[in-house]
Coordinates of C-alpha atoms in Angstrom, one line a residue:
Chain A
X1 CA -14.5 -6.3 -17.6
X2 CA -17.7 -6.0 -18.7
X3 CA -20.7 -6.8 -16.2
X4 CA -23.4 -9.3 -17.4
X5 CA -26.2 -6.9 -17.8
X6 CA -24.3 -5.0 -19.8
X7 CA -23.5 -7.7 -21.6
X8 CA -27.1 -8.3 -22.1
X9 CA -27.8 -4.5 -23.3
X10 CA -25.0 -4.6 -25.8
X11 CA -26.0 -8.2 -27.3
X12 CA -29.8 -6.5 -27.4
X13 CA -28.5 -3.3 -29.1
X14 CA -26.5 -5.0 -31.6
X15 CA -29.8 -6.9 -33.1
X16 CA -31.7 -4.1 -32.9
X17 CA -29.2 -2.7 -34.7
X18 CA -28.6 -5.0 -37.2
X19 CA -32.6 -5.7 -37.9
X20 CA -32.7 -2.2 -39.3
X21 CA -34.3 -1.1 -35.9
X22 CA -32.2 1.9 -35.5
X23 CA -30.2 3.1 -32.7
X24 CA -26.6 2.9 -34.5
X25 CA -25.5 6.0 -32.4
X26 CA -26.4 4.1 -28.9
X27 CA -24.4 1.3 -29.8
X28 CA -22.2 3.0 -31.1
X29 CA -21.6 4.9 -27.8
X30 CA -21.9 1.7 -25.9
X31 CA -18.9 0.0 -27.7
X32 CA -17.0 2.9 -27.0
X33 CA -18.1 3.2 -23.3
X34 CA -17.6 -0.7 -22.5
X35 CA -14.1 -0.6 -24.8
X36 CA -15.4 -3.8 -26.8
X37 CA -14.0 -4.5 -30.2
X38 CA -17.2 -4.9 -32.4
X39 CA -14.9 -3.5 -35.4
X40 CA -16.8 -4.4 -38.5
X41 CA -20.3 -3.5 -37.0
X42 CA -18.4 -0.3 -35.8
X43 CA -17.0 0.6 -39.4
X44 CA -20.5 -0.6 -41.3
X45 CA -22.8 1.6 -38.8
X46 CA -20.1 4.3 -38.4
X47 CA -19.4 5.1 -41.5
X48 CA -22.8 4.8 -43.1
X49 CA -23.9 8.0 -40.5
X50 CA -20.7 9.8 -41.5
X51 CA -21.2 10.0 -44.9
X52 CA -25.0 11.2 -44.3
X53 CA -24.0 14.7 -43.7
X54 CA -28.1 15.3 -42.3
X55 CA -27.0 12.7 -39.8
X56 CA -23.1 13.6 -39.1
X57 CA -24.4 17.2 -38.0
X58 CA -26.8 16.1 -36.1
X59 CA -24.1 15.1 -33.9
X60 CA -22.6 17.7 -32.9
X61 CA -19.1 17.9 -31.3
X62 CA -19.4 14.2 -30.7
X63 CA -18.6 13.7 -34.9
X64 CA -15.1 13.8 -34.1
X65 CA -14.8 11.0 -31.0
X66 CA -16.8 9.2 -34.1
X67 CA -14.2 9.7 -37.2
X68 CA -11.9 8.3 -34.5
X69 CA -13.7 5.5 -33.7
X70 CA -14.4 4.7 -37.3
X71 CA -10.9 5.3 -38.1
X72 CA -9.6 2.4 -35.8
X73 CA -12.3 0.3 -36.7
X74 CA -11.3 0.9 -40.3
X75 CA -7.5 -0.3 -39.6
X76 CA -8.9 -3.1 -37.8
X77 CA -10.9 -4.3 -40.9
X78 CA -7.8 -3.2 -43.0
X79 CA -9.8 -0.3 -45.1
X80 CA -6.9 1.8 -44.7
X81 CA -8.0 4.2 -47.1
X82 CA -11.0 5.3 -45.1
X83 CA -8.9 5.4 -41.9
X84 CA -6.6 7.9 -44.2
X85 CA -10.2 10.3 -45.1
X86 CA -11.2 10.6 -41.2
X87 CA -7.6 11.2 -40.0
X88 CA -7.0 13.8 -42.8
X89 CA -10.5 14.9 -41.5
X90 CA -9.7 15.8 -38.3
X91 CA -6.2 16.7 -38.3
X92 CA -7.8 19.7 -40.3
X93 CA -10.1 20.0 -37.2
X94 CA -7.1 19.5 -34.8
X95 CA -3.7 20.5 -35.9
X96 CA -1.4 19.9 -33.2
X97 CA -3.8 17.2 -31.9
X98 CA -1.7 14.3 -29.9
X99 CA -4.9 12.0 -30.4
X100 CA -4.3 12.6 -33.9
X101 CA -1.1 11.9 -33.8
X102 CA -1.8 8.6 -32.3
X103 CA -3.6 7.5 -34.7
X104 CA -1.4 8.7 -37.2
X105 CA 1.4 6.1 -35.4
X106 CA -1.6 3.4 -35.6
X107 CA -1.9 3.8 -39.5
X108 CA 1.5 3.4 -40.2
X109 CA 1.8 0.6 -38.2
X110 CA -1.3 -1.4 -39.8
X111 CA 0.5 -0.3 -43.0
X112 CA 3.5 -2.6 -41.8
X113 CA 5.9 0.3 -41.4
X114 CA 7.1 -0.2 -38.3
X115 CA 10.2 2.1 -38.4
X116 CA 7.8 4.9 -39.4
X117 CA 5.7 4.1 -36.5
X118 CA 8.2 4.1 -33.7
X119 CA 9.5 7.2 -34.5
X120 CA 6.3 9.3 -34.8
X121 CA 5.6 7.1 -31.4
X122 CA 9.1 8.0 -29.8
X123 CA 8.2 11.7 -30.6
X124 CA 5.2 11.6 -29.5
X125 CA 6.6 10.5 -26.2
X126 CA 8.8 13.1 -25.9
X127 CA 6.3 15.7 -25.0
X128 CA 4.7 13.3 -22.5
X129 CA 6.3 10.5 -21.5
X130 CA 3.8 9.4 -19.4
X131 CA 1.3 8.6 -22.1
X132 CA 0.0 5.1 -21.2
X133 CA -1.8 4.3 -24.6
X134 CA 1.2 5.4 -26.7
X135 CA 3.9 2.9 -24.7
X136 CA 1.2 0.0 -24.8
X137 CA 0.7 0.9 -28.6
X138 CA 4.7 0.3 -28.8
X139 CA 4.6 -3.1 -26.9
X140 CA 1.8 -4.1 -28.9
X141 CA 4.1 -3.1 -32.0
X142 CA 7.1 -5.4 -30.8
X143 CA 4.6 -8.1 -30.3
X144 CA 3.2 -7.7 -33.6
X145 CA 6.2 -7.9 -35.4
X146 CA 7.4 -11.0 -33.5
X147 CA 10.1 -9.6 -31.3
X148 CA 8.3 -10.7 -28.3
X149 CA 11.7 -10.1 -26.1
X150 CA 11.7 -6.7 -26.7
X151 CA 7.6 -6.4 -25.9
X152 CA 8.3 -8.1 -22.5
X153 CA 11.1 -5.7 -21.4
X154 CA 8.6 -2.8 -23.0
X155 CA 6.0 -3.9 -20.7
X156 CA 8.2 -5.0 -17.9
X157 CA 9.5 -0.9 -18.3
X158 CA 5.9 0.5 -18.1
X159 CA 4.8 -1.7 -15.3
X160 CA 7.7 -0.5 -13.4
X161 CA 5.8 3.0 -13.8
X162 CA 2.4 2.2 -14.1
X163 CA 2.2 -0.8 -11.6
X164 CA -1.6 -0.5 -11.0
X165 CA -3.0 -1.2 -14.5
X166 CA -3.9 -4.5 -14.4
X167 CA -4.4 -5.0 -18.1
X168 CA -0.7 -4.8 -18.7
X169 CA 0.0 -7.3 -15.9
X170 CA -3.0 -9.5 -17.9
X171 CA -1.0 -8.9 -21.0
X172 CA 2.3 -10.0 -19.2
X173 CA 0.5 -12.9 -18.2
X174 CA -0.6 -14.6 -21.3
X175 CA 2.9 -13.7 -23.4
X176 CA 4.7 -15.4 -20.4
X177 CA 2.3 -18.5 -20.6
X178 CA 3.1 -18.2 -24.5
X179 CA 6.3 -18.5 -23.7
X180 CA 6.2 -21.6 -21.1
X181 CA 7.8 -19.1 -18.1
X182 CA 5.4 -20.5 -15.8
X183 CA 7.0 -18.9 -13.2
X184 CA 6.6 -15.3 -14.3
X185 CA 3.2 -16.0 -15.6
X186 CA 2.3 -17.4 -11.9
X187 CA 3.5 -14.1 -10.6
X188 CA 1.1 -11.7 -13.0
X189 CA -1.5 -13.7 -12.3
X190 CA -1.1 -13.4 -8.7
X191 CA -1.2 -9.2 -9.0
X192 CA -4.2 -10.0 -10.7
X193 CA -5.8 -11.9 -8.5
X194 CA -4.8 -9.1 -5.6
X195 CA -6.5 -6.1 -7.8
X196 CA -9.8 -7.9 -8.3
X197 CA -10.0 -10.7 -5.8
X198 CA -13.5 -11.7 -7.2
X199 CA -13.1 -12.2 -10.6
X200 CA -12.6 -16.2 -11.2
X201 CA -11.3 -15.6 -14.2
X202 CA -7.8 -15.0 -12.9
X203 CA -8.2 -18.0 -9.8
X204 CA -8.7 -20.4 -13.0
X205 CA -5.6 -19.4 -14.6
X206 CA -3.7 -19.2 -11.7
X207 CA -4.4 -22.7 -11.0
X208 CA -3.9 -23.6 -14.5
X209 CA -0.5 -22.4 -14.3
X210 CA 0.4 -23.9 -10.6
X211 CA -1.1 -27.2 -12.3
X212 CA 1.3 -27.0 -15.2
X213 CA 4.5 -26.1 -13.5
X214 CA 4.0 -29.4 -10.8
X215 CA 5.4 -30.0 -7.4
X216 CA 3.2 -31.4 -4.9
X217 CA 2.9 -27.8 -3.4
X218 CA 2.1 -26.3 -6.5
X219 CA -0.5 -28.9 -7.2
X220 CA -2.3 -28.6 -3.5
X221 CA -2.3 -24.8 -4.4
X222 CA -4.0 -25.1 -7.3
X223 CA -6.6 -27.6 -6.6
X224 CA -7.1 -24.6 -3.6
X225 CA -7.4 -22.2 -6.7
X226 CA -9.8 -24.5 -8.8
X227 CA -12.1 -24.9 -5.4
X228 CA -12.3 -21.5 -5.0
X229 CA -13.4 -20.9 -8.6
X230 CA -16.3 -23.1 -8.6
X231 CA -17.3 -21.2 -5.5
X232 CA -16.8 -17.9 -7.0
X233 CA -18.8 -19.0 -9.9
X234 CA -21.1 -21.0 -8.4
X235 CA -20.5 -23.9 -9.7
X236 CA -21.0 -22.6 -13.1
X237 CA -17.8 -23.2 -14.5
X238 CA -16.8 -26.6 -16.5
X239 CA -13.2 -26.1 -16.2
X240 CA -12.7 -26.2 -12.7
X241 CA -13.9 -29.6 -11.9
X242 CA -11.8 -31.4 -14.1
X243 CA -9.3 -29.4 -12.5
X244 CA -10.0 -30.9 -9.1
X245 CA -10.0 -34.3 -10.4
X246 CA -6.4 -33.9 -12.4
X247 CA -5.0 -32.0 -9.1
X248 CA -6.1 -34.7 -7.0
X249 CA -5.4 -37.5 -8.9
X250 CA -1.3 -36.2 -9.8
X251 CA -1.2 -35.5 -6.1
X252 CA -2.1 -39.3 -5.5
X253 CA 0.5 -40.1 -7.9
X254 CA 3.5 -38.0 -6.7
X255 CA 2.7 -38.5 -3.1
X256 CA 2.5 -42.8 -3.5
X257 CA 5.0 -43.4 -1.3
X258 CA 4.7 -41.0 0.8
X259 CA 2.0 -41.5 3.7
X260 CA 0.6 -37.6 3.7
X261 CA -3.0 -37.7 3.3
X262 CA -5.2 -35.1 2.1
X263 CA -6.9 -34.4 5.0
X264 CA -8.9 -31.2 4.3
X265 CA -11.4 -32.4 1.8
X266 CA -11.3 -35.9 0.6
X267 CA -14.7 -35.6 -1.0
X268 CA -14.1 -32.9 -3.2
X269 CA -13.3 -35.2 -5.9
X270 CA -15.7 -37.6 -6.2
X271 CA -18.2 -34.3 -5.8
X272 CA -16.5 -32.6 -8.7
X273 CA -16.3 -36.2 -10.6
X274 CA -20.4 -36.4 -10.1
X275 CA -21.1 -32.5 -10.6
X276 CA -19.2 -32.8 -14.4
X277 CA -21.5 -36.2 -15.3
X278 CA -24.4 -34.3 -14.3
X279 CA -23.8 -31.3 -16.2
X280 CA -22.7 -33.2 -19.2
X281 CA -25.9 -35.1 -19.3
X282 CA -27.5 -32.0 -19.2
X283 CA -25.7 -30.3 -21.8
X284 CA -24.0 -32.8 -23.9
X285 CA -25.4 -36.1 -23.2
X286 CA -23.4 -37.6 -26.3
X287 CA -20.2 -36.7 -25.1
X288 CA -20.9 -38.6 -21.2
X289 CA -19.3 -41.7 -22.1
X290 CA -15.9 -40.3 -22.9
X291 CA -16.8 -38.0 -19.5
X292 CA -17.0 -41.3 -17.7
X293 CA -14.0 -43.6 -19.2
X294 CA -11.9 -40.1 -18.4
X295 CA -12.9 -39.8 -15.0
X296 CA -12.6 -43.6 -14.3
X297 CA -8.8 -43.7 -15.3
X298 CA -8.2 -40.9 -13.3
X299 CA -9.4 -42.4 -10.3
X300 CA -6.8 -45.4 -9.5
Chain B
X1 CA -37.3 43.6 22.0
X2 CA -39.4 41.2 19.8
X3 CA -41.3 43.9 17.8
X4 CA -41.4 42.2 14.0
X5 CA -39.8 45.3 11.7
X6 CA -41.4 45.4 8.4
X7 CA -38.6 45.9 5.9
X8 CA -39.1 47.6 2.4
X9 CA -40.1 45.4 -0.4
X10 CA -37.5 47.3 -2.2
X11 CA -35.1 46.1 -0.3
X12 CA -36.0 42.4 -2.3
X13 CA -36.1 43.9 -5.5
X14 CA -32.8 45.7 -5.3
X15 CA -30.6 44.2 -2.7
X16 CA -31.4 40.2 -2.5
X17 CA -32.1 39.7 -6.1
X18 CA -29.4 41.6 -7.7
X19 CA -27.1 40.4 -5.3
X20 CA -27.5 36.3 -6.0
X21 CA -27.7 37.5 -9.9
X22 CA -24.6 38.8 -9.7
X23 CA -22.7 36.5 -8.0
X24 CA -24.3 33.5 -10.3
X25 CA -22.7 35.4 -13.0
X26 CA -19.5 36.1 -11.9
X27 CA -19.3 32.5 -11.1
X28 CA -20.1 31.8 -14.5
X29 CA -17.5 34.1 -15.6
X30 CA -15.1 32.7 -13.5
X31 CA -15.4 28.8 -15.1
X32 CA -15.1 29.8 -18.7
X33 CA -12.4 32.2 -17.6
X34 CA -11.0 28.9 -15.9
X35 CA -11.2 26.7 -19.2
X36 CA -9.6 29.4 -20.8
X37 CA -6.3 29.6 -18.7
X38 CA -6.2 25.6 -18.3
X39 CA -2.6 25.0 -19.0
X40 CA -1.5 21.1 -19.6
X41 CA -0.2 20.6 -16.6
X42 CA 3.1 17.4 -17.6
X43 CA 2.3 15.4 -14.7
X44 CA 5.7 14.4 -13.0
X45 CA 6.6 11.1 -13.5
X46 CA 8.1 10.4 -9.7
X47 CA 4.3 11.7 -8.6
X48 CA 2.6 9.4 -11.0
X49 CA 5.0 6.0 -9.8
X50 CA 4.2 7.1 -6.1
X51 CA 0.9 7.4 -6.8
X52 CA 0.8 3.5 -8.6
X53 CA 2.5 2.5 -5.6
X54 CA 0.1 3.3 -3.1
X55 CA -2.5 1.8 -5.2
X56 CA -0.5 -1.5 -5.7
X57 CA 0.4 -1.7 -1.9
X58 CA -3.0 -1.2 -1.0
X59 CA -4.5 -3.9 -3.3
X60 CA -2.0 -6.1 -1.2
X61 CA -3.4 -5.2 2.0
X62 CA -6.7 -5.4 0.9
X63 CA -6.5 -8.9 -0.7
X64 CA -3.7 -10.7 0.7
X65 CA -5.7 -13.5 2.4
X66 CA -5.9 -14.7 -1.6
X67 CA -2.2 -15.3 -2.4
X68 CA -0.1 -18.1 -1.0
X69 CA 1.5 -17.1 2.4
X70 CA 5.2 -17.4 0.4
X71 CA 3.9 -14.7 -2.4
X72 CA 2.7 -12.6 0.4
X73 CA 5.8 -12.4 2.3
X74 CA 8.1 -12.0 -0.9
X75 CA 5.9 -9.1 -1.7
X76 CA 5.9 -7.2 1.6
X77 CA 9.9 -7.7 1.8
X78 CA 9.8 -5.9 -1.9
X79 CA 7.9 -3.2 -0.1
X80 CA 9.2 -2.3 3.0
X81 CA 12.6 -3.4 2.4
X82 CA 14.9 -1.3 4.4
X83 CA 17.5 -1.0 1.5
X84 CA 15.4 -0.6 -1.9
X85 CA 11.9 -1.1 -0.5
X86 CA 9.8 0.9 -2.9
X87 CA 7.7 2.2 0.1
X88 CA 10.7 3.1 2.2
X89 CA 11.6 6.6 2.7
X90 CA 14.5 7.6 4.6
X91 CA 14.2 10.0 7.3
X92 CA 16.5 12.4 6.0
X93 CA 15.1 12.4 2.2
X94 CA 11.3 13.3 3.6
X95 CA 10.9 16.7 1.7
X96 CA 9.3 19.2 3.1
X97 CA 6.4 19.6 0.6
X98 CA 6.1 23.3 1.1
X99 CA 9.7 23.9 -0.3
X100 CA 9.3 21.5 -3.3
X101 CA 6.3 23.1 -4.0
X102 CA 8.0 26.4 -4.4
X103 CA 11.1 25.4 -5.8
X104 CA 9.5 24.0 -8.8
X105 CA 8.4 26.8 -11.0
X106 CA 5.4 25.3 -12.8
X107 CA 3.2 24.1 -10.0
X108 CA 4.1 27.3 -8.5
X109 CA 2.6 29.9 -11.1
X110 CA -0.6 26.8 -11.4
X111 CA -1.5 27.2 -7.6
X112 CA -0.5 31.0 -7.9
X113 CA -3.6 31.1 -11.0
X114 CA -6.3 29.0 -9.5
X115 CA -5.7 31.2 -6.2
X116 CA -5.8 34.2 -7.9
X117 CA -9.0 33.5 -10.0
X118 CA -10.6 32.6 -6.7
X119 CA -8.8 35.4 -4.2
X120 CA -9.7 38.4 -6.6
X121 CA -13.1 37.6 -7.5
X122 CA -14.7 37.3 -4.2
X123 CA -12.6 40.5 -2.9
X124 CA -14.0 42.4 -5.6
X125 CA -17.6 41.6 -4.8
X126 CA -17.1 41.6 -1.5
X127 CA -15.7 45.5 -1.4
X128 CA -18.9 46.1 -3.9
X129 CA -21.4 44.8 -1.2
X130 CA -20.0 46.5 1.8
X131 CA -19.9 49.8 -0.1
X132 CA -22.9 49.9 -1.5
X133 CA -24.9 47.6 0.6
X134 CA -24.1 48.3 4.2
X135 CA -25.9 50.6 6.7
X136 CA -29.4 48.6 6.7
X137 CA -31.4 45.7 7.6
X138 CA -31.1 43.2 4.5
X139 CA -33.0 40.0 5.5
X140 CA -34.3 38.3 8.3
X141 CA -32.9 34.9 9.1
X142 CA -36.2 32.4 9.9
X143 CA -34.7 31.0 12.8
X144 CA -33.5 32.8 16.5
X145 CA -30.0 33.3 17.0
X146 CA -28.2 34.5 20.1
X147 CA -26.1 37.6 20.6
X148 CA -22.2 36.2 19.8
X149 CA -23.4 36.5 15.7
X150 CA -24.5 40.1 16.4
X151 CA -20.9 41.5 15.1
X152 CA -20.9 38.6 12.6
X153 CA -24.5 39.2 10.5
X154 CA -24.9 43.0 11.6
X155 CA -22.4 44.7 10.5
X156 CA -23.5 47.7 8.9
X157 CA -26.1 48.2 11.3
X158 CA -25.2 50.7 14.6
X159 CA -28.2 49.8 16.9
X160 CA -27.5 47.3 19.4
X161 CA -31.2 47.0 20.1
X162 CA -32.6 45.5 17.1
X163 CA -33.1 41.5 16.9
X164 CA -29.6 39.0 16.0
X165 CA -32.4 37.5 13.4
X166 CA -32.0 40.7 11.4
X167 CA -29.4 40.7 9.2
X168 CA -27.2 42.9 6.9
X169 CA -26.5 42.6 3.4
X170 CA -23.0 41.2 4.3
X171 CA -24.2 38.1 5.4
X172 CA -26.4 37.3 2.7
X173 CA -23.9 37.8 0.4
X174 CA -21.4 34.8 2.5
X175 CA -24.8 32.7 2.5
X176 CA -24.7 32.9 -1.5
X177 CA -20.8 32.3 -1.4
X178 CA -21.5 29.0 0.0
X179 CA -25.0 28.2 -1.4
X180 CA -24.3 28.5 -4.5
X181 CA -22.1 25.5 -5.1
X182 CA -24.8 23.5 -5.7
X183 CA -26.5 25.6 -7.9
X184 CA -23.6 25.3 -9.9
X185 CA -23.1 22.3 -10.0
X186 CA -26.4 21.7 -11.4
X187 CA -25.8 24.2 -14.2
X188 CA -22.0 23.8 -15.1
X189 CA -21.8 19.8 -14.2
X190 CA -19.4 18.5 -12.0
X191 CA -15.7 19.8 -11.9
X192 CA -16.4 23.7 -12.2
X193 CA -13.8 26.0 -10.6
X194 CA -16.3 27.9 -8.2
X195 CA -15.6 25.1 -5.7
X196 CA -14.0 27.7 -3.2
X197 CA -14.6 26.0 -0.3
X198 CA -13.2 22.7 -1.7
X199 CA -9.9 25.0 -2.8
X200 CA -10.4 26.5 0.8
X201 CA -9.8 22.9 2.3
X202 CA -7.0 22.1 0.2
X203 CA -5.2 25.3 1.0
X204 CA -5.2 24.4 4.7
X205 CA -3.5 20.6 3.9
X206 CA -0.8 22.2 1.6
X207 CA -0.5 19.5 -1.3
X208 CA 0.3 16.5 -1.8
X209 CA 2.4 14.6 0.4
X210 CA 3.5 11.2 -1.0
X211 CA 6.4 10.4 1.9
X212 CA 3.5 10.3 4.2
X213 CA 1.6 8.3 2.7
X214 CA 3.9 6.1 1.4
X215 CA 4.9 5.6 5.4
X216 CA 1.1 4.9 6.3
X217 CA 0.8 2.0 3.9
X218 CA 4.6 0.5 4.6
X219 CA 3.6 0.6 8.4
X220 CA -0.2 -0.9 7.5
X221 CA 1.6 -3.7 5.4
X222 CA 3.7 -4.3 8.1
X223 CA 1.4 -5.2 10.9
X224 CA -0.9 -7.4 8.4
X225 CA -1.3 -10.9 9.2
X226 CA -1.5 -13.4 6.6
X227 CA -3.9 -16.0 6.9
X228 CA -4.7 -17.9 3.8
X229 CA -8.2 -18.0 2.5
X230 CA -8.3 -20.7 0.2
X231 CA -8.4 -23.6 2.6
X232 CA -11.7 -22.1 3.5
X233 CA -12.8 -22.0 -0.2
X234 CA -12.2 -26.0 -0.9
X235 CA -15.1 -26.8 1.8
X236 CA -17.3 -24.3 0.5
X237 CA -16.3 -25.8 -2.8
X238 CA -17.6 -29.0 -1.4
X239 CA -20.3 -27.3 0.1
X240 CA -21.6 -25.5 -3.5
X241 CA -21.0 -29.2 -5.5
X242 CA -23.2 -31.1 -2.6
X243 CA -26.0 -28.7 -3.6
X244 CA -26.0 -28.7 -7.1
X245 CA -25.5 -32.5 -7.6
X246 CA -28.7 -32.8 -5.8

């Protein structure tokens, strides 16, 4: 994830950049160090210091991690011909080259032929078949072309392997969501929330999904979840209020006969009612009076 | 016995001097040499799941006071199961790491070459400095030492009479062995393959050893109490919303 002053650096970079201040290589290597997908700035800055050839040697050995960046930025923006130039580029440079080969797999997928693709991909895995980017490239293939089955036992197989890389488990996440299998999404998110404890991100969709599947349990857990998100964010967030207030009030409403009261914080929505009108007067003052006729027919 | 001898500026110029040059380039030598022989090692794929394990099972550890108690528990049951617990090892499957390490051909001829590019060096040079270099008084060491280094740091030198602090050539050249590491490290960057001492280490803790550590985070999963953070988080929720409403 990318931190906020980073953030702030890359944003600053990118105007600088595209004011005709200069700097095109820094961002360029910034993009590449944070893993952000800036594709058309990438391809319109990239390629216009590739094909000054003052500026490409002025590079140095870094001119080939370029024609590769330009080269997926290129399929990105669908200019497959250039992505053809800088792969026949450095496959002269590297014969033999498995990154070259990858990318190889990556034009013939954005060409559409996916048969193609998986088999330079399969033998690609056959020399190493622990190459992590090559099986998420095939899982992102079955996903692409619909057969989203097939990319969940794909990425079911490499998480069996791989079971640390929590952008896979993310990726699990959100096709299971897509899918409405609340459960298994509730699980990911949960490996996620153990790998990086702080990030509220994952608490906010983990209480998302508790909130959807129901169940007075799941809806106590979640409003637990959204609480912890507005502390994690400091109270930032806009999401996680309304959150409270929809936990507590479907708790009301499955628990009406029942005589359990919510002992542990019977404020919290009232706070979180009051918090959201503030920050909508603040920010949106024309949108308070739907806020308010909302928030009064969720409160019985 | 405290007379101060007065050695031979020559001795700078042609022992101290050529000495460190030499062994900076040989070093030198010794990480291109290195890039050269680098062989892609295929990482095994058994090592690599261990190793994601471990990771996994330590995230749990670390942050289970974040998952409900039930995910917790369902978790460390798929851990340390006794049947088809991934951290379970049977006693009788722990290998001994030695013989794996020599049974399997390839990491066998890998620690074979990164000994042997350290081994033969440093006997080379070594042999070079004791023939040429012994018999005199190299260097004086700033500080007093007491008599135990004499056969240590004198070893060329037959008189039992002259000071601990004065020192043969011997033991300047094991002062460059391990000073230069950082030297090198400035020069070469990080990762260069003059890290003896490093390699020295790791010879003495013969590989890696996943059953073990496998069994330290099974029994460190097993002894972890649960206790459920969240209910904390809802008052300092509260807390946080008092505040910014007012």
């Amino acid at each position: 994830m990318v931190s906020k002053t980073e953030e702030t650096q890359l944003n600053s970079l990118e105007n600088q950049v595209d004011n005709g201040g200069g700097g095109a290589w820094e961002y360029l290597c910034l993009v590449r160090k944070l893993k952000v997908r800036r594709s058309d700035k990438v391809f319109k800055y990239g390629l216009s210091i590739l094909n000054d050839p003052k500026k490409r040697s002025a590079l140095g050995p870094e001119e080939w991690t370029l024609y590769e960046q330009v080269a997926i930025a290129a399929l990105d923006c669908q200019c497959l011909d250039v992505t053809k130039d800088c792969i026949k580029v450095l496959q002269k440079k590297f014969p033999e080259s498995k990154r070259v080969g990858r990318l190889n797999g990556m034009l013939l997928e954005a060409k559409g032929s996916w048969a193609e693709a998986e088999k330079a991909y399969s033998s690609l895995l056959e020399d190493n078949s622990l190459d992590q980017v090559i099986h998420k490239r095939r899982v992102a293939m079955a996903k692409a072309q619909g057969n989203i089955s097939e990319a969940i036992e794909l990425l079911n197989k490499y998480l069996e392997i791989f079971m640390a890389d929590h952008d896979a488990w993310r990726e699990l996440a959100d096709i299971y969501v897509s899918l409405q299998m609340y459960k298994q999404a509730a699980f990911c998110y949960e490996e996620l929330i153990l790998s990086q404890p702080t990030v509220p991100l994952y608490h906010l969709a983990y209480a998302d999904v508790l909130y959807t599947l129901g169940g007075l349990e799941n809806l106590q857990t979640a409003k637990k979840y959204y609480a912890s998100t507005i502390d994690l964010t400091g109270g930032k967030n806009t999401r996680a209020p309304f959150g409270i207030c929809l936990c507590t009030s479907a708790i009301a409403q499955v628990s009406k006969g029942r005589n359990r009261e919510d002992k542990e914080s019977p404020e919290l929505q009232s706070l979180a009612a009051t918090a959201l009108e503030k920050d909508y007067k603040q920010r949106a003052a024309d949108k308070l009076g739907l806020l308010t006729s909302a928030l009064r027919s969720m409160k019985f | 016995m405290a007379e101060d001898l007065v050695l031979d500026t020559a001795i700078r110029d042609w022992v101290l001097i050529p000495l460190s040059v030499v062994m900076v380039l040989i070093g030198i030598l010794r990480y291109f040499v290195s890039k050269l022989m680098l062989s892609s090692q295929v990482p095994d794929p058994k090592i690599v799941k261990e190793g994601q394990v471990i990771v996994r099972a330590r995230n749990l550890r670390a942050a289970a006071n974040f998952i409900p108690p039930k995910s917790f528990r369902s978790r460390r049951v798929y851990f340390s199961n006794e049947e088809n617990g991934l951290l379970f090892v049977p006693k009788g499957q722990a290998q001994n790491p030695q013989a794996q390490m020599f049974s399997d051909p390839n990491m066998a001829m890998d620690m074979m070459k990164k000994n042997l590019s350290m081994i033969i060096p440093q006997t080379l040079t070594f042999a070079w400095v004791n023939f040429f270099f012994s018999g005199f008084v190299a260097a004086k060491i700033p500080f007093p030492l007491t008599q135990r280094f004499r056969s240590m740091l004198q070893n060329g030198i037959d008189l039992s009479s002259v000071d601990v602090s004065y020192v043969s050539s011997r033991s300047w050249y094991f002062l460059n062995l391990f000073g230069l590491r950082g030297l090198f490290s400035l020069i070469l960057g990080e990762e260069n393959a003059t890290d003896d001492t490093q390699r020295m280490m790791q010879m003495s803790g013969f590989g890696f050893d996943p059953s073990k550590s496998l069994g330290a985070e099974k029994d460190g999963l097993d002894i972890l109490q649960h206790e459920w953070a969240l209910p904390k988080f809802e008052h300092r929720a509260e807390a946080m919303l008092k505040k910014l409403i007012r």
